[in-house]
mmCIF file of C-alpha atoms in Angstrom:
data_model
loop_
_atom_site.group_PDB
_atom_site.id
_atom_site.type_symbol
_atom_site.label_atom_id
_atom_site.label_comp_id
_atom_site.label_asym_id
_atom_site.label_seq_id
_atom_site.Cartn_x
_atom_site.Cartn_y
_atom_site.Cartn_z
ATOM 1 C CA UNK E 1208 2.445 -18.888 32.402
ATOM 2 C CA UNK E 1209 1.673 -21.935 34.007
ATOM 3 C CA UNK E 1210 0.410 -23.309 31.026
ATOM 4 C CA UNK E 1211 3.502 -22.703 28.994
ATOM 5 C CA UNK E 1212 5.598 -23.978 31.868
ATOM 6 C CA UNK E 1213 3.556 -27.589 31.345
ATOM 7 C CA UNK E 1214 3.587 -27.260 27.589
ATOM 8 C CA UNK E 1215 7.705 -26.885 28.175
ATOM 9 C CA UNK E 1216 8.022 -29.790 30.294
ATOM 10 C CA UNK E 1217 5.599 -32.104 28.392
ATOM 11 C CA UNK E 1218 7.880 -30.788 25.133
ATOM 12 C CA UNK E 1219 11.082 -31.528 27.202
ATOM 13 C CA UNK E 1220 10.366 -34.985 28.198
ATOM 14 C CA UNK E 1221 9.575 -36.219 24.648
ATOM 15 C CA UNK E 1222 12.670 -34.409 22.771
ATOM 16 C CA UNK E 1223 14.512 -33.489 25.309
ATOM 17 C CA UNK E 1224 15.306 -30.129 27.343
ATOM 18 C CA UNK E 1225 18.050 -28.561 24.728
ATOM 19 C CA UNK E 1226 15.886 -29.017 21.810
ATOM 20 C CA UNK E 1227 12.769 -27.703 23.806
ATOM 21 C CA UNK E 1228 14.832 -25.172 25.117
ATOM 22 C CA UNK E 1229 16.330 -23.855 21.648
ATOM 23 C CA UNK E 1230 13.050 -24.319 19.649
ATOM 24 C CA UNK E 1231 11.561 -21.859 22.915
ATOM 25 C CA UNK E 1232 14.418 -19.337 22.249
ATOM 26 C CA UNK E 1233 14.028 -19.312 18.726
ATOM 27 C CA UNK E 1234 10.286 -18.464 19.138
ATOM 28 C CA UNK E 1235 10.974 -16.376 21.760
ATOM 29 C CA UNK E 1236 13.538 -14.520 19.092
ATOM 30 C CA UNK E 1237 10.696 -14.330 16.068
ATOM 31 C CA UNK E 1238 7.984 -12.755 18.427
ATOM 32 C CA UNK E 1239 10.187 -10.185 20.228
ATOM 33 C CA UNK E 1240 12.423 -9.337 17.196
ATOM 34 C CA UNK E 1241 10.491 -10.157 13.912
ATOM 35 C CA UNK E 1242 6.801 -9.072 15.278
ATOM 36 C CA UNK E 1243 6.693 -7.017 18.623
ATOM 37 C CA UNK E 1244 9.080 -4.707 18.200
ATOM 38 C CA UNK E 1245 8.200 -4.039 14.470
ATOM 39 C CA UNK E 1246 4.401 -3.391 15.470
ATOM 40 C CA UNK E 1247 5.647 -1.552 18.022
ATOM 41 C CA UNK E 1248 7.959 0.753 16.418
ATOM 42 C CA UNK E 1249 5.151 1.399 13.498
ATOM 43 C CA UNK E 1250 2.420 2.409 16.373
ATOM 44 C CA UNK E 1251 4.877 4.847 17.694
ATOM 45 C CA UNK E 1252 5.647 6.560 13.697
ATOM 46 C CA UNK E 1253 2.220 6.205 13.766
ATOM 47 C CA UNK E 1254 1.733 8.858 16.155
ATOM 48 C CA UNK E 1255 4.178 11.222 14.455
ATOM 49 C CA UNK E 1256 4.987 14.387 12.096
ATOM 50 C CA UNK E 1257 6.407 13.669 8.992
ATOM 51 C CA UNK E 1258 9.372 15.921 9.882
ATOM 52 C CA UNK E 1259 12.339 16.055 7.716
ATOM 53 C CA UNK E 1260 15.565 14.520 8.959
ATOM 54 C CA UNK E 1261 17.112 17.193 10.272
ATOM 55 C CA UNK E 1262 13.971 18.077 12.790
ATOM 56 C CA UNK E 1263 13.628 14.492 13.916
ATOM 57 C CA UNK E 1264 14.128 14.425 17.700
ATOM 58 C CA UNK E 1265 13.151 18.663 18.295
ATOM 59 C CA UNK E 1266 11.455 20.025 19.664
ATOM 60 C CA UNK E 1267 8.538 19.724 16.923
ATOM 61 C CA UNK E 1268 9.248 15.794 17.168
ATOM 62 C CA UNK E 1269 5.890 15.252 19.477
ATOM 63 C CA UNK E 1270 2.996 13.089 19.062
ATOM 64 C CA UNK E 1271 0.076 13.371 16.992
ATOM 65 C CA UNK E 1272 -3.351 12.209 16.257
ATOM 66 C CA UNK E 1273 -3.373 13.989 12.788
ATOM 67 C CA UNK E 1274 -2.162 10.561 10.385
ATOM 68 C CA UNK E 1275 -5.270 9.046 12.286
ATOM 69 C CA UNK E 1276 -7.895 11.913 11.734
ATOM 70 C CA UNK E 1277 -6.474 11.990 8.139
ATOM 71 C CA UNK E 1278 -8.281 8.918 7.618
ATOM 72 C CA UNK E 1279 -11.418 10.088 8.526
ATOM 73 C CA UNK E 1280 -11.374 13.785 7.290
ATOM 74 C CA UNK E 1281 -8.971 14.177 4.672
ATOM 75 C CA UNK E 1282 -7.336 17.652 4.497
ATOM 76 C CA UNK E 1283 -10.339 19.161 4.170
ATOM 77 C CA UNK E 1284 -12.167 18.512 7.218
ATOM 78 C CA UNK E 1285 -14.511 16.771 5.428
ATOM 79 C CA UNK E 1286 -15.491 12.825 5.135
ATOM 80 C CA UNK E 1287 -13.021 10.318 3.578
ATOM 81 C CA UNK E 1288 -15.156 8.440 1.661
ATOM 82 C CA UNK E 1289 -12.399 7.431 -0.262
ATOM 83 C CA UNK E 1290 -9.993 6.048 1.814
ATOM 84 C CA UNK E 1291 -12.839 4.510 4.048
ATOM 85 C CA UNK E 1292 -14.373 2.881 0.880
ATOM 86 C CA UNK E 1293 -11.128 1.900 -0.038
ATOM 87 C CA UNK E 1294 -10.741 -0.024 3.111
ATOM 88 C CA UNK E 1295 -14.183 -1.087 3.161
ATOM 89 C CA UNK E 1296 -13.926 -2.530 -0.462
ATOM 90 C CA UNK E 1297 -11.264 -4.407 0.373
ATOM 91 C CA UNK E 1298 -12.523 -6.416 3.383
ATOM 92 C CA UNK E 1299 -15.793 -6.850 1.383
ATOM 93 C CA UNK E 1300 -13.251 -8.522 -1.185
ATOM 94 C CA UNK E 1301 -11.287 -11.035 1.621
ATOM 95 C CA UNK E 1302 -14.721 -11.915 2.970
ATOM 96 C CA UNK E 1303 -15.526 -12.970 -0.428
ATOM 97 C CA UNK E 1304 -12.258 -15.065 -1.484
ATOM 98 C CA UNK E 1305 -12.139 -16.596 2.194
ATOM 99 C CA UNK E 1306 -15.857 -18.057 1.502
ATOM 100 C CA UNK E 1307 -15.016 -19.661 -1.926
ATOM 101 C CA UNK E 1308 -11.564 -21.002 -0.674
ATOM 102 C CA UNK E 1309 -14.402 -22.648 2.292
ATOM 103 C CA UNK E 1310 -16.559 -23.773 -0.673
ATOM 104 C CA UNK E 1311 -13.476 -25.090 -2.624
ATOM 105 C CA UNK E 1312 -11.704 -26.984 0.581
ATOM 106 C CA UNK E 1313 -14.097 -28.151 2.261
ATOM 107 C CA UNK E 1314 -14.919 -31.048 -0.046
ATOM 108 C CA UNK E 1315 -11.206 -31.676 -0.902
ATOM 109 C CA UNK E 1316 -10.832 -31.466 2.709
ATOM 110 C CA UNK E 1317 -13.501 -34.099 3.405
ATOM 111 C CA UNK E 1318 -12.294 -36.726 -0.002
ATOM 112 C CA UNK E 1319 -8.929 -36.565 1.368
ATOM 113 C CA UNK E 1320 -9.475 -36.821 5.136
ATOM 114 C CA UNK E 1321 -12.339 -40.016 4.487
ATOM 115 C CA UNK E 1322 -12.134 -41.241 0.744
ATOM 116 C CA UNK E 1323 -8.676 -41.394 -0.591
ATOM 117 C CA UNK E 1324 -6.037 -43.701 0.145
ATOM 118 C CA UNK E 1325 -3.029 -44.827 -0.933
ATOM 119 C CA UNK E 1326 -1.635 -43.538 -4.033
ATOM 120 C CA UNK E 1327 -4.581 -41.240 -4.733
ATOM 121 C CA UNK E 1328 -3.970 -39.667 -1.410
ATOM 122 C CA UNK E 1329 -0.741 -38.582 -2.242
ATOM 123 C CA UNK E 1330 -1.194 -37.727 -5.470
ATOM 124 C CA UNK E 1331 -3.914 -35.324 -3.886
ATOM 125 C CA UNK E 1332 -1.256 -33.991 -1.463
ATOM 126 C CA UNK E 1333 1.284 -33.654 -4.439
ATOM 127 C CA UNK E 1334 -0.864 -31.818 -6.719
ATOM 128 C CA UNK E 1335 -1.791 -29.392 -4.056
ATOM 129 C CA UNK E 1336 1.644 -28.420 -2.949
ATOM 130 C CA UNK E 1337 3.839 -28.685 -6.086
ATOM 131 C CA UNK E 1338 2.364 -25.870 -7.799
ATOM 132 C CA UNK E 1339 3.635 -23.605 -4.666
ATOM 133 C CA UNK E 1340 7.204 -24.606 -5.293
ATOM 134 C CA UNK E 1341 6.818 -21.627 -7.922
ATOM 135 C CA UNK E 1342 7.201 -17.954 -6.431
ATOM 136 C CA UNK E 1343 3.616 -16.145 -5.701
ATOM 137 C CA UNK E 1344 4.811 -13.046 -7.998
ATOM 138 C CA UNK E 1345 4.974 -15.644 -10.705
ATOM 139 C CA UNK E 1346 1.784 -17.369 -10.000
ATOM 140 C CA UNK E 1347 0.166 -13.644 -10.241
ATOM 141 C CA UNK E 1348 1.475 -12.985 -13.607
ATOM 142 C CA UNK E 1349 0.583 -16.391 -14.529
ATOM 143 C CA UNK E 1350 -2.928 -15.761 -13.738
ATOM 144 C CA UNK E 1351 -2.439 -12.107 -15.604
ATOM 145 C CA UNK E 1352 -1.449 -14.688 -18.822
ATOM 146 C CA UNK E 1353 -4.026 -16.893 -18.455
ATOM 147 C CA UNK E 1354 -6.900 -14.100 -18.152
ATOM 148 C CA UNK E 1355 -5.547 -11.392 -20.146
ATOM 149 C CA UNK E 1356 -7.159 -10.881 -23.480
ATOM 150 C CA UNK E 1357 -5.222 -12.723 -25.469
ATOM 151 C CA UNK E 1358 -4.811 -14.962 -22.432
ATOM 152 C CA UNK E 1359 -5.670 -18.787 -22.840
ATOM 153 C CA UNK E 1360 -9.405 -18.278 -21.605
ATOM 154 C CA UNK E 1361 -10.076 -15.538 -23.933
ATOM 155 C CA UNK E 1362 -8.437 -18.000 -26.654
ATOM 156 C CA UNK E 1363 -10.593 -21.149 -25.864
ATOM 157 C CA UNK E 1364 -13.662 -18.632 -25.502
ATOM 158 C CA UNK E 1365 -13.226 -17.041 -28.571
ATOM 159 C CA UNK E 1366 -12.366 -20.118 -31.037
ATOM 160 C CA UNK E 1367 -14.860 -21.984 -29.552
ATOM 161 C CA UNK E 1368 -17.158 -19.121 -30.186
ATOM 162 C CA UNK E 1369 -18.442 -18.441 -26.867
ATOM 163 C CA UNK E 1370 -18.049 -15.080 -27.011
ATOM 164 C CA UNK E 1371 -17.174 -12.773 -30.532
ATOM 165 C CA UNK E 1372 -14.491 -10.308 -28.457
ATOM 166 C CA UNK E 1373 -11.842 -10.847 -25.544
ATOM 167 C CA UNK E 1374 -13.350 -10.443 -22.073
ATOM 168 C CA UNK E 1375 -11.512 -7.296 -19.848
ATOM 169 C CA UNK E 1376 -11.086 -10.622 -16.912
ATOM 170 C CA UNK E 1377 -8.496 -8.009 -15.373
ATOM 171 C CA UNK E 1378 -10.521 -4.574 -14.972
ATOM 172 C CA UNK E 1379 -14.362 -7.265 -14.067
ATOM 173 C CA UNK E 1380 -11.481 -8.476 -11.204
ATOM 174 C CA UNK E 1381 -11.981 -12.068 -12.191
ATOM 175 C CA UNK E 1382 -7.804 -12.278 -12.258
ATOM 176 C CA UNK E 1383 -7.424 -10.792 -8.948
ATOM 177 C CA UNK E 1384 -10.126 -12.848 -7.078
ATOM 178 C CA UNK E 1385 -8.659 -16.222 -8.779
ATOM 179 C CA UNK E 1386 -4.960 -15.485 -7.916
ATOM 180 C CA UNK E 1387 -6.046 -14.629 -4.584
ATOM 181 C CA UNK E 1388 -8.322 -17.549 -3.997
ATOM 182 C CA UNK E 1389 -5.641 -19.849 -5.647
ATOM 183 C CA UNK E 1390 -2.595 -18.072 -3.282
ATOM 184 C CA UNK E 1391 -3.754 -19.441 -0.168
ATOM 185 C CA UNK E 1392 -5.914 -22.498 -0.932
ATOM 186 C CA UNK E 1393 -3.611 -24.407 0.997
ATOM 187 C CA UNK E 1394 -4.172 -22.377 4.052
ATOM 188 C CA UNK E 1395 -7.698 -23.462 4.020
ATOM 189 C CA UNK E 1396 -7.066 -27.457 3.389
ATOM 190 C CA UNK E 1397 -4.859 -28.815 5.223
ATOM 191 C CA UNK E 1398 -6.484 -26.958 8.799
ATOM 192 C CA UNK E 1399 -10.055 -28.327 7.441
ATOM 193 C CA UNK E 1400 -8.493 -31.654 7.074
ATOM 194 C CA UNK E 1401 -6.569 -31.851 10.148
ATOM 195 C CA UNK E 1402 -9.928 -31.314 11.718
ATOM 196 C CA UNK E 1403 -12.199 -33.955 9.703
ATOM 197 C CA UNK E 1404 -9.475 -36.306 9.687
ATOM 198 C CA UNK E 1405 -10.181 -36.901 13.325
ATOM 199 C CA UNK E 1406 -13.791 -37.599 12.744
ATOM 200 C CA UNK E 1407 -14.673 -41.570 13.888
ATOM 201 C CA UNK E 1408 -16.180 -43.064 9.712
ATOM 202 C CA UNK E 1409 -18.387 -45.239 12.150
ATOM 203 C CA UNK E 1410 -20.375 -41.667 12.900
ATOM 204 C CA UNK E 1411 -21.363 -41.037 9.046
ATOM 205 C CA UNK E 1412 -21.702 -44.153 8.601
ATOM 206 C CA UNK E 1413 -24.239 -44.714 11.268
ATOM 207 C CA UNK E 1414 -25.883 -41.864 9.866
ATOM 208 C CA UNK E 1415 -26.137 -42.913 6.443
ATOM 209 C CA UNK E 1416 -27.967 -45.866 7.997
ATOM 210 C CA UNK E 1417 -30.467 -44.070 10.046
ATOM 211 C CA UNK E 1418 -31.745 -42.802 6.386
ATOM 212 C CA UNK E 1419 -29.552 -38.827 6.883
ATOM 213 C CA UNK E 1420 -29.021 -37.699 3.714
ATOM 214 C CA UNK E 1421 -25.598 -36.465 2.458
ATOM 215 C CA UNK E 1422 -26.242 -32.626 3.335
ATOM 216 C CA UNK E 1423 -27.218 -33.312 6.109
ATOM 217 C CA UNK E 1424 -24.855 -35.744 6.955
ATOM 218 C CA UNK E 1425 -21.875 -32.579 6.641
ATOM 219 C CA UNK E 1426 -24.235 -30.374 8.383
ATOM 220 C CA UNK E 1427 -25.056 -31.720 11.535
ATOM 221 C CA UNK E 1428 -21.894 -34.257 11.581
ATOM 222 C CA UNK E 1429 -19.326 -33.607 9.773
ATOM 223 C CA UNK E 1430 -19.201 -29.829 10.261
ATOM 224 C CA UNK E 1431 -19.426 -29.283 14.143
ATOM 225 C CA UNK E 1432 -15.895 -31.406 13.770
ATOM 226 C CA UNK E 1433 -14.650 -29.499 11.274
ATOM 227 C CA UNK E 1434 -15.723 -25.488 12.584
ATOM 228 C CA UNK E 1435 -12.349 -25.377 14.653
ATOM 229 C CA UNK E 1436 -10.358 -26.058 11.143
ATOM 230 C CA UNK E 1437 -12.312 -23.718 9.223
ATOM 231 C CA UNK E 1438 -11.998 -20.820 11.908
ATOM 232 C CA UNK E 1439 -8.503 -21.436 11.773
ATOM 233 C CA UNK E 1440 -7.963 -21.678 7.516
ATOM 234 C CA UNK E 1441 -10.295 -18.771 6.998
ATOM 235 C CA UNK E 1442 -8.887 -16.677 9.694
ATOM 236 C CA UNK E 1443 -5.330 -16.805 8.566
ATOM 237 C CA UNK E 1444 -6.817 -16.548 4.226
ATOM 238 C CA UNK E 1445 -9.007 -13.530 5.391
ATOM 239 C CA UNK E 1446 -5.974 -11.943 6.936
ATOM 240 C CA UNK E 1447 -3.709 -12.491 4.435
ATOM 241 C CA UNK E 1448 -6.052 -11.421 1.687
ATOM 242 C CA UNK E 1449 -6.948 -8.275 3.671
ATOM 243 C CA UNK E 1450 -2.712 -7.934 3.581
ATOM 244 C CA UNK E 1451 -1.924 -8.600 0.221
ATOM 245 C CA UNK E 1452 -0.265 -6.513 -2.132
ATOM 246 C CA UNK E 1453 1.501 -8.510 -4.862
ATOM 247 C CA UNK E 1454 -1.600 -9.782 -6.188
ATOM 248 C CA UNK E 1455 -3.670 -6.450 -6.315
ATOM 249 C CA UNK E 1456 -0.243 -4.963 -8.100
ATOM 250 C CA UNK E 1457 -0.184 -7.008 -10.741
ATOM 251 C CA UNK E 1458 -3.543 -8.736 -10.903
ATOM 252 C CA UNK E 1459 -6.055 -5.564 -10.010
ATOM 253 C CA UNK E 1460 -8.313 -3.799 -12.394
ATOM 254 C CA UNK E 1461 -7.752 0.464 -12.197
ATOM 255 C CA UNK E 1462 -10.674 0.732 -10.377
ATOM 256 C CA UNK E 1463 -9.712 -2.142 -7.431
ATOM 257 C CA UNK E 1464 -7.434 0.014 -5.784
ATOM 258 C CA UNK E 1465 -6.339 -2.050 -2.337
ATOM 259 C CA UNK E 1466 -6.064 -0.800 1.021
ATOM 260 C CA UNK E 1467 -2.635 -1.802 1.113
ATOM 261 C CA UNK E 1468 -1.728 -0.480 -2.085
ATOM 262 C CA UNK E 1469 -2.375 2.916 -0.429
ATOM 263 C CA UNK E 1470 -0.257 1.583 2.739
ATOM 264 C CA UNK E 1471 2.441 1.353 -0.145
ATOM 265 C CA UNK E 1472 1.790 4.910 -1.609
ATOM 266 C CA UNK E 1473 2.310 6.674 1.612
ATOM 267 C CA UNK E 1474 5.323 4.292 2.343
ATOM 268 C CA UNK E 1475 6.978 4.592 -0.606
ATOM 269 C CA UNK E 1476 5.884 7.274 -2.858
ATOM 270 C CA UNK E 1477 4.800 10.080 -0.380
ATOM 271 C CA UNK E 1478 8.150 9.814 1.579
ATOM 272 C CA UNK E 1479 5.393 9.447 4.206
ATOM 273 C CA UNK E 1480 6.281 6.498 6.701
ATOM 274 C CA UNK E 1481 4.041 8.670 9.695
ATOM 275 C CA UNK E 1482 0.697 8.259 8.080
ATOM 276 C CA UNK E 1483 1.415 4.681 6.226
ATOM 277 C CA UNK E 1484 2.038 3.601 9.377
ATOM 278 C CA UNK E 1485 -1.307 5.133 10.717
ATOM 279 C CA UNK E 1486 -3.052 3.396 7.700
ATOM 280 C CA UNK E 1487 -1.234 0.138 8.634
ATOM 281 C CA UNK E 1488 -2.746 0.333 12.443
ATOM 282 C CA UNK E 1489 -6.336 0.890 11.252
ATOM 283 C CA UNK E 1490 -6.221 -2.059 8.674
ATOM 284 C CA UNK E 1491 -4.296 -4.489 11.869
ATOM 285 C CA UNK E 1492 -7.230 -3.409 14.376
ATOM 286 C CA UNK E 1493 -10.102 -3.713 11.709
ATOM 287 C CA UNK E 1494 -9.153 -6.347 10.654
ATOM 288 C CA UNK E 1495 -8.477 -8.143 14.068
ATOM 289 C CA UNK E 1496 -12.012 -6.822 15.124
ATOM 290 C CA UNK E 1497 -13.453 -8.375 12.224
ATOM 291 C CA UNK E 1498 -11.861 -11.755 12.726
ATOM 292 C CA UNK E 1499 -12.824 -11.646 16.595
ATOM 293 C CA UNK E 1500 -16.197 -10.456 16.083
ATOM 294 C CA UNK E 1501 -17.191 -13.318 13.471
ATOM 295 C CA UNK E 1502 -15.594 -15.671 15.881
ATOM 296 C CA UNK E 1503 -18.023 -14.416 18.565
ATOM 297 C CA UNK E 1504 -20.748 -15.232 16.378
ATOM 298 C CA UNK E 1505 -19.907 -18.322 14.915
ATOM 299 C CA UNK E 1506 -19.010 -19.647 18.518
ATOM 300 C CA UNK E 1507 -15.406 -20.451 17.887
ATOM 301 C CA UNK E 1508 -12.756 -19.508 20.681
ATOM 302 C CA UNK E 1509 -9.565 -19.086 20.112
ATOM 303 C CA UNK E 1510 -8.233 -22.398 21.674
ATOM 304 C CA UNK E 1511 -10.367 -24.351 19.039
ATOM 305 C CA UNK E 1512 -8.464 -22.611 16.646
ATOM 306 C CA UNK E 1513 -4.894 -23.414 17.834
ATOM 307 C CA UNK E 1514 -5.721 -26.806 18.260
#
């Protein structure tokens, strides 16, 4: 609190207390209105019957583990291995797309933090943030043109005789990890760079003259500075991906079912708001887990992050 209270005056004396105080209010709004209450009100279905309208508020209105143990057992009483490797597959898959967004970023990062300038900075910046003026539903089906098999990859590939027949890019998953790793590429940069941007030139250079090679250079300079920046980017691209559902729609194979594709079944297809909501929970608290364990073992705290 106190901390907040000094954040509000430092905020105050540089802009002034009624545009500190409104930007605090309309914060204040978002969380309570937009997030807590939300989250809140889905934990609480979460804990429900799927009762019909009329029933809601009886007697038989009382709370329930049963959309939880659902998960685990199924009606049967035995494992979910479906569900669980649903949820399981999918993590596996944001894991995956968060380390080639790092792979990607890092180096455009780095060029655009320490090596451009000028007019090839900003025609860095621009060419990164133009293409997301178009909608993300249209940059899925985009990526469903360009890899579909008559798409423009299977077209190069073919006439150039790479390969004699189109390439299923769609049900191999290629489509969906692209348009994924594409969608929030600029969630990754710009933290990255906000991070090495900071970093004094003098310190690579003076290793470059002590004989350091480039690798290592990045690895015992360049990324201690930049860890905070990557925590952050692939915090916020690994929860997102885990999230997504527009992309796995229209982008997934038949056989890349997402775990929030089956958030959308119960939701919307099973009439069954109780148990989607359940579902919901377990992927907010995995995936929170996750994130906080691999902080833990990276070393990264949580005011690094925010920084």
């Amino acid at each position: 609190m106190t901390a907040l209270q000094g954040l509000f005056r430092t905020f105050a004396g540089k802009h002034g207390a009624g545009t500190a105080s409104f930007i605090g209010i309309a914060v204040l709004f978002w969380m309570i209105f937009l997030i807590v209450l939300p989250q809140l009100a889905m934990l609480d279905y979460s804990f429900r019957f799927n009762l019909p309208v009329s029933e809601t508020g009886g007697p038989n209105d009382v709370y329930t583990l049963d959309n939880y143990a659902y998960f685990f057992q199924g009606n049967d009483d035995t494992v979910n291995t479906l569900d669980m490797g649903i949820l399981v597959r999918t993590l596996i898959a944001a894991v995956f797309v968060t380390l080639i967004d790092i792979l990607l970023c890092y180096p455009i990062a780095f060029i655009l933090a320490h090596s451009a300038t000028g007019v090839a900075a900003r025609l860095m910046v621009i060419g990164l943030i133009v293409p997301f003026w178009v909608n993300e539903i249209l940059r899925a089906f985009a990526f469903r043109v360009l890899f579909g098999a008559t798409g423009l990859i299977n077209g190069v590939g073919l006439s150039t005789g790479l390969w004699d027949q189109p390439i299923d890019f769609i049900r191999a998953d290629v489509a969906l990890y692209s348009g994924l790793t594409y969608a929030y590429i600029l969630l990754m940069v710009f933290p990255i760079f906000n991070a090495v941007e900071a970093l004094d030139r003098n310190q690579i250079e003076a290793a470059r003259d002590m004989g350091a090679s480039w690798w290592r250079v990045h690895w015992r300079v360049v990324l201690p500075v930049a860890k905070p920046g990557i925590a952050s980017g692939a915090t916020m691209v690994f929860m997102l991906t885990a999230g997504a559902l527009a992309a796995p729609q229209i982008l997934g194979g038949p056989s890349s079912l997402w775990f929030t594709q089956l958030i959308y079944q119960w939701f919307n297809e099973s009439a069954n708001w109780q148990r989607g909501s359940a579902y919901a929970v377990i992927l907010l608290i995995v995936c929170i887990s996750f994130v906080m364990m691999m902080m833990r073992v990276f070393k990264v705290s949580i005011g690094e992050i925010g920084r």
